PDB file of C-alpha atoms and ligand atoms in Angstrom:
ATOM      1  CA  MET A 208       9.102   1.160  34.655  1.00 44.00           C
ATOM      2  CA  VAL A 209       9.121  -1.720  32.801  1.00 46.00           C
ATOM      3  CA  ALA A 210      10.769  -0.096  29.251  1.00 45.00           C
ATOM      4  CA  SER A 211      13.275   1.977  31.135  1.00 46.00           C
ATOM      5  CA  SER A 212      15.753  -1.326  31.055  1.00 54.00           C
ATOM      6  CA  ALA A 213      15.472  -0.799  27.056  1.00 56.00           C
ATOM      7  CA  ALA A 214      16.012   3.162  27.216  1.00 52.00           C
ATOM      8  CA  ASP A 215      19.191   2.810  26.804  1.00 62.00           C
ATOM      9  CA  ARG A 216      19.590   1.208  24.664  1.00 77.00           C
ATOM     10  CA  VAL A 217      16.114   2.226  22.354  1.00 91.00           C
ATOM     11  CA  ASP A 218      15.466   5.703  21.704  1.00 94.00           C
ATOM     12  CA  LEU A 219      11.412   5.094  22.164  1.00 96.00           C
ATOM     13  CA  ALA A 220      10.726   8.438  20.666  1.00 95.00           C
ATOM     14  CA  ALA A 221      12.797   8.283  17.798  1.00 96.00           C
ATOM     15  CA  LEU A 222       9.985   5.669  17.029  1.00 97.00           C
ATOM     16  CA  GLY A 223       7.398   7.449  17.829  1.00 97.00           C
ATOM     17  CA  TRP A 224       5.990   7.446  21.102  1.00 97.00           C
ATOM     18  CA  ASP A 225       4.992   9.673  24.029  1.00 93.00           C
ATOM     19  CA  LEU A 226       7.593   9.333  26.399  1.00 94.00           C
ATOM     20  CA  SER A 227       5.058  10.163  29.118  1.00 92.00           C
ATOM     21  CA  THR A 228       2.594   7.366  28.197  1.00 93.00           C
ATOM     22  CA  VAL A 229       5.253   4.471  28.098  1.00 94.00           C
ATOM     23  CA  GLY A 230       5.031   1.883  30.928  1.00 93.00           C
ATOM     24  CA  GLU A 231       2.316   1.151  33.320  1.00 90.00           C
ATOM     25  CA  LEU A 232      -0.096   4.356  34.114  1.00 92.00           C
ATOM     26  CA  ASP A 233      -2.875   4.837  36.465  1.00 93.00           C
ATOM     27  CA  HIS A 234      -5.503   3.528  34.956  1.00 95.00           C
ATOM     28  CA  ARG A 235      -8.050   6.635  35.782  1.00 94.00           C
ATOM     29  CA  LEU A 236      -5.817   8.714  32.957  1.00 94.00           C
ATOM     30  CA  LEU A 237      -5.862   6.045  29.937  1.00 95.00           C
ATOM     31  CA  LYS A 238      -8.296   7.124  26.804  1.00 95.00           C
ATOM     32  CA  ALA A 239      -9.671   4.957  24.094  1.00 96.00           C
ATOM     33  CA  PRO A 240      -9.527   3.942  21.880  1.00 97.00           C
ATOM     34  CA  SER A 241      -5.670   4.032  21.527  1.00 97.00           C
ATOM     35  CA  ILE A 242      -2.354   2.648  22.017  1.00 97.00           C
ATOM     36  CA  LYS A 243       0.571   2.448  23.579  1.00 97.00           C
ATOM     37  CA  LEU A 244       4.093   1.092  24.639  1.00 98.00           C
ATOM     38  CA  ARG A 245       3.944  -0.470  27.617  1.00 96.00           C
ATOM     39  CA  SER A 246       7.344  -2.276  27.671  1.00 96.00           C
ATOM     40  CA  ALA A 247      10.856  -2.509  25.366  1.00 97.00           C
ATOM     41  CA  LEU A 248      12.941  -6.073  26.048  1.00 96.00           C
ATOM     42  CA  CYS A 249      16.417  -5.917  25.416  1.00 95.00           C
ATOM     43  CA  GLY A 250      17.374  -9.043  25.367  1.00 94.00           C
ATOM     44  CA  ILE A 251      21.083 -10.000  25.034  1.00 94.00           C
ATOM     45  CA  ASN A 252      22.265  -9.874  21.509  1.00 93.00           C
ATOM     46  CA  GLY A 253      20.337  -6.871  20.542  1.00 92.00           C
ATOM     47  CA  ASP A 254      16.710  -7.834  19.849  1.00 96.00           C
ATOM     48  CA  VAL A 255      13.858  -6.184  21.771  1.00 97.00           C
ATOM     49  CA  VAL A 256      10.710  -7.012  21.984  1.00 98.00           C
ATOM     50  CA  PHE A 257       8.215  -4.919  22.038  1.00 98.00           C
ATOM     51  CA  GLY A 258       4.664  -4.765  24.141  1.00 98.00           C
ATOM     52  CA  VAL A 259       1.773  -2.746  23.171  1.00 98.00           C
ATOM     53  CA  ASP A 260      -1.495  -2.270  24.748  1.00 98.00           C
ATOM     54  CA  LEU A 261      -4.297  -1.813  22.488  1.00 98.00           C
ATOM     55  CA  ARG A 262      -6.457  -0.253  24.915  1.00 98.00           C
ATOM     56  CA  ILE A 263     -10.463  -0.371  23.325  1.00 98.00           C
ATOM     57  CA  ARG A 264     -12.041   0.806  26.044  1.00 97.00           C
ATOM     58  CA  ARG A 265     -12.108   2.258  29.072  1.00 97.00           C
ATOM     59  CA  PRO A 266     -11.275   1.405  31.994  1.00 96.00           C
ATOM     60  CA  ASN A 267     -13.481   1.335  34.824  1.00 97.00           C
ATOM     61  CA  ALA A 268     -16.085   3.412  33.247  1.00 96.00           C
ATOM     62  CA  GLY A 269     -18.374   0.407  32.127  1.00 96.00           C
ATOM     63  CA  GLU A 270     -17.371   0.180  28.501  1.00 96.00           C
ATOM     64  CA  TYR A 271     -16.194  -3.789  28.832  1.00 98.00           C
ATOM     65  CA  LEU A 272     -16.397  -5.506  25.548  1.00 98.00           C
ATOM     66  CA  SER A 273     -18.840  -8.281  24.925  1.00 98.00           C
ATOM     67  CA  ALA A 274     -17.060 -11.780  24.608  1.00 98.00           C
ATOM     68  CA  THR A 275     -18.012 -11.927  21.135  1.00 98.00           C
ATOM     69  CA  GLU A 276     -16.038  -8.957  20.773  1.00 98.00           C
ATOM     70  CA  LEU A 277     -13.287  -9.821  22.159  1.00 98.00           C
ATOM     71  CA  HIS A 278     -13.308 -13.317  20.896  1.00 98.00           C
ATOM     72  CA  SER A 279     -13.208 -12.358  17.224  1.00 98.00           C
ATOM     73  CA  MET A 280     -11.427  -8.905  17.504  1.00 98.00           C
ATOM     74  CA  GLU A 281      -8.631 -11.317  19.069  1.00 98.00           C
ATOM     75  CA  HIS A 282      -8.811 -13.369  15.710  1.00 98.00           C
ATOM     76  CA  PHE A 283      -8.235 -10.821  13.515  1.00 98.00           C
ATOM     77  CA  LEU A 284      -5.646  -8.678  14.949  1.00 98.00           C
ATOM     78  CA  LEU A 285      -4.428 -12.232  15.187  1.00 98.00           C
ATOM     79  CA  ALA A 286      -4.528 -12.768  11.319  1.00 98.00           C
ATOM     80  CA  GLY A 287      -3.856  -9.596   9.886  1.00 98.00           C
ATOM     81  CA  PHE A 288      -0.248  -9.271  12.178  1.00 98.00           C
ATOM     82  CA  ARG A 289       0.776 -12.259  10.948  1.00 98.00           C
ATOM     83  CA  ARG A 290      -0.365 -11.658   7.463  1.00 98.00           C
ATOM     84  CA  HIS A 291       1.189  -8.438   7.680  1.00 98.00           C
ATOM     85  CA  LEU A 292       4.278  -8.421   9.921  1.00 98.00           C
ATOM     86  CA  PRO A 293       5.132 -11.735   9.629  1.00 98.00           C
ATOM     87  CA  ALA A 294       8.889 -12.165  10.849  1.00 98.00           C
ATOM     88  CA  HIS A 295       7.696  -8.776  13.592  1.00 98.00           C
ATOM     89  CA  PHE A 296       4.476  -9.806  15.008  1.00 98.00           C
ATOM     90  CA  VAL A 297       4.987 -11.950  18.970  1.00 98.00           C
ATOM     91  CA  SER A 298       1.313 -12.811  19.395  1.00 98.00           C
ATOM     92  CA  VAL A 299      -2.254 -10.437  21.041  1.00 98.00           C
ATOM     93  CA  GLY A 300      -3.663 -11.430  24.095  1.00 98.00           C
ATOM     94  CA  ILE A 301      -6.968 -10.073  25.370  1.00 98.00           C
ATOM     95  CA  MET A 302      -6.666  -8.066  28.201  1.00 98.00           C
ATOM     96  CA  GLY A 303      -8.969 -10.147  31.370  1.00 98.00           C
ATOM     97  CA  CYS A 304     -10.871  -6.953  32.087  1.00 98.00           C
ATOM     98  CA  ARG A 305     -12.429  -7.307  28.971  1.00 98.00           C
ATOM     99  CA  THR A 306     -10.920  -3.117  28.030  1.00 98.00           C
ATOM    100  CA  GLY A 307      -8.091  -4.141  25.405  1.00 98.00           C
ATOM    101  CA  PHE A 308      -5.737  -6.118  23.704  1.00 98.00           C
ATOM    102  CA  TYR A 309      -1.766  -6.785  24.547  1.00 98.00           C
ATOM    103  CA  LEU A 310       0.433  -7.207  21.769  1.00 98.00           C
ATOM    104  CA  ALA A 311       4.123  -8.037  21.436  1.00 98.00           C
ATOM    105  CA  PHE A 312       6.748  -7.313  18.154  1.00 98.00           C
ATOM    106  CA  LEU A 313       9.535  -9.064  18.084  1.00 98.00           C
ATOM    107  CA  ASN A 314      12.373  -5.871  16.300  1.00 98.00           C
ATOM    108  CA  GLU A 315       9.714  -3.898  15.452  1.00 98.00           C
ATOM    109  CA  GLY A 316       8.701  -0.960  17.141  1.00 98.00           C
ATOM    110  CA  ARG A 317       7.372   1.855  14.861  1.00 98.00           C
ATOM    111  CA  ALA A 318       5.012   3.379  16.236  1.00 98.00           C
ATOM    112  CA  ARG A 319       3.659   4.581  13.359  1.00 97.00           C
ATOM    113  CA  THR A 320       4.238   0.871  12.134  1.00 98.00           C
ATOM    114  CA  ILE A 321       2.191  -0.702  14.350  1.00 98.00           C
ATOM    115  CA  CYS A 322      -0.924   1.632  13.657  1.00 98.00           C
ATOM    116  CA  GLY A 323      -1.173   1.850   9.732  1.00 98.00           C
ATOM    117  CA  VAL A 324      -1.073  -2.078  10.009  1.00 98.00           C
ATOM    118  CA  LEU A 325      -3.808  -1.610  12.472  1.00 98.00           C
ATOM    119  CA  GLU A 326      -5.162   0.051  10.380  1.00 98.00           C
ATOM    120  CA  LYS A 327      -5.017  -2.432   7.542  1.00 98.00           C
ATOM    121  CA  VAL A 328      -6.126  -4.615   9.465  1.00 98.00           C
ATOM    122  CA  LEU A 329      -9.653  -3.183  10.673  1.00 98.00           C
ATOM    123  CA  THR A 330     -10.289  -1.747   6.921  1.00 98.00           C
ATOM    124  CA  GLU A 331      -9.686  -5.844   6.171  1.00 98.00           C
ATOM    125  CA  ILE A 332     -12.440  -6.204   9.373  1.00 98.00           C
ATOM    126  CA  GLN A 333     -15.433  -4.623   7.042  1.00 97.00           C
ATOM    127  CA  ALA A 334     -15.058  -6.193   4.290  1.00 96.00           C
ATOM    128  CA  ALA A 335     -14.909  -9.650   5.891  1.00 97.00           C
ATOM    129  CA  THR A 336     -17.244 -12.594   5.829  1.00 97.00           C
ATOM    130  CA  THR A 337     -15.939 -15.225   7.499  1.00 97.00           C
ATOM    131  CA  VAL A 338     -13.852 -14.486  11.389  1.00 98.00           C
ATOM    132  CA  PRO A 339     -10.209 -16.549  11.018  1.00 98.00           C
ATOM    133  CA  TYR A 340      -9.492 -19.146  12.313  1.00 97.00           C
ATOM    134  CA  ALA A 341     -12.785 -20.218  13.425  1.00 97.00           C
ATOM    135  CA  ARG A 342     -13.083 -23.607  12.599  1.00 97.00           C
ATOM    136  CA  ILE A 343     -14.125 -26.576  15.322  1.00 98.00           C
ATOM    137  CA  ASP A 344     -10.100 -27.695  14.591  1.00 98.00           C
ATOM    138  CA  GLU A 345      -8.656 -24.369  15.160  1.00 97.00           C
ATOM    139  CA  CYS A 346     -10.841 -22.527  17.823  1.00 98.00           C
ATOM    140  CA  GLY A 347     -11.678 -23.150  21.754  1.00 97.00           C
ATOM    141  CA  ASP A 348     -15.231 -21.618  21.663  1.00 97.00           C
ATOM    142  CA  TYR A 349     -15.787 -21.883  17.635  1.00 97.00           C
ATOM    143  CA  VAL A 350     -19.496 -20.690  17.212  1.00 97.00           C
ATOM    144  CA  ASN A 351     -18.802 -17.532  19.508  1.00 97.00           C
ATOM    145  CA  HIS A 352     -17.664 -15.224  16.903  1.00 98.00           C
ATOM    146  CA  SER A 353     -19.498 -12.788  15.097  1.00 98.00           C
ATOM    147  CA  VAL A 354     -18.535 -10.178  11.715  1.00 98.00           C
ATOM    148  CA  GLU A 355     -21.502  -8.628  12.971  1.00 98.00           C
ATOM    149  CA  VAL A 356     -20.140  -7.355  15.765  1.00 98.00           C
ATOM    150  CA  VAL A 357     -16.753  -7.390  14.983  1.00 98.00           C
ATOM    151  CA  ARG A 358     -17.307  -4.910  11.865  1.00 98.00           C
ATOM    152  CA  GLU A 359     -18.913  -2.673  13.700  1.00 98.00           C
ATOM    153  CA  LEU A 360     -16.240  -2.294  17.219  1.00 98.00           C
ATOM    154  CA  ALA A 361     -13.433  -1.922  13.498  1.00 98.00           C
ATOM    155  CA  ARG A 362     -15.212   0.682  12.752  1.00 98.00           C
ATOM    156  CA  GLU A 363     -15.469   2.616  15.831  1.00 97.00           C
ATOM    157  CA  VAL A 364     -11.597   1.807  16.957  1.00 98.00           C
ATOM    158  CA  SER A 365     -11.378   3.396  13.022  1.00 98.00           C
ATOM    159  CA  ALA A 366     -13.014   6.519  13.648  1.00 97.00           C
ATOM    160  CA  ALA A 367     -10.623   6.875  16.662  1.00 97.00           C
ATOM    161  CA  ARG A 368      -7.357   6.905  13.863  1.00 97.00           C
ATOM    162  CA  PRO A 369      -6.512  10.704  14.579  1.00 97.00           C
ATOM    163  CA  ALA A 370      -5.810  10.233  18.312  1.00 97.00           C
ATOM    164  CA  TRP A 371      -4.726   6.087  18.404  1.00 98.00           C
ATOM    165  CA  LEU A 372      -1.416   8.227  20.089  1.00 96.00           C
ATOM    166  CA  ASP A 373      -2.411   9.993  22.470  1.00 94.00           C
ATOM    167  CA  ALA A 374      -3.209   7.308  25.347  1.00 94.00           C
ATOM    168  CA  ALA A 375      -3.379   8.936  28.797  1.00 93.00           C
TER     169      ALA A 375
HETATM  170 ZN1   ZN B 572     -10.588 -18.504  19.225  1.00 56.80          ZN
END
């Protein structure tokens, strides 16, 4: 388990994570939509990089996100986490299995904070009229976006808010 390398120095339970779901888990057990801590990597100077999985669909359940859902949600997550956690948000990446996203944070691993920001981003999507960074000079497939599709997806994830941390 990747997180074990940081467990001595970072109190992951105090950050609000269910320790039984930290690290790599059997994908047959994963619930969705959910948020779980995958890793907490300490640097030699005490900084910590947190890897967080935002799982939107259950693995191997035939519920894969479409290319447009993944792409537009990726853009909103990038814009939103950058705006709300400018000193801590590192990156967002799409899971190749099309069931969710990888999020990375520097020195911000509190489950409540990360869930709170995600909730804000999902709410902002409801009011958005355009997808961020969707101009031809900003995106590698700028025509492959849909506010309507991502709005529906945001609603789906928001509705599961009470169970987000129940990841497996
Ligand atoms: Zn793009």
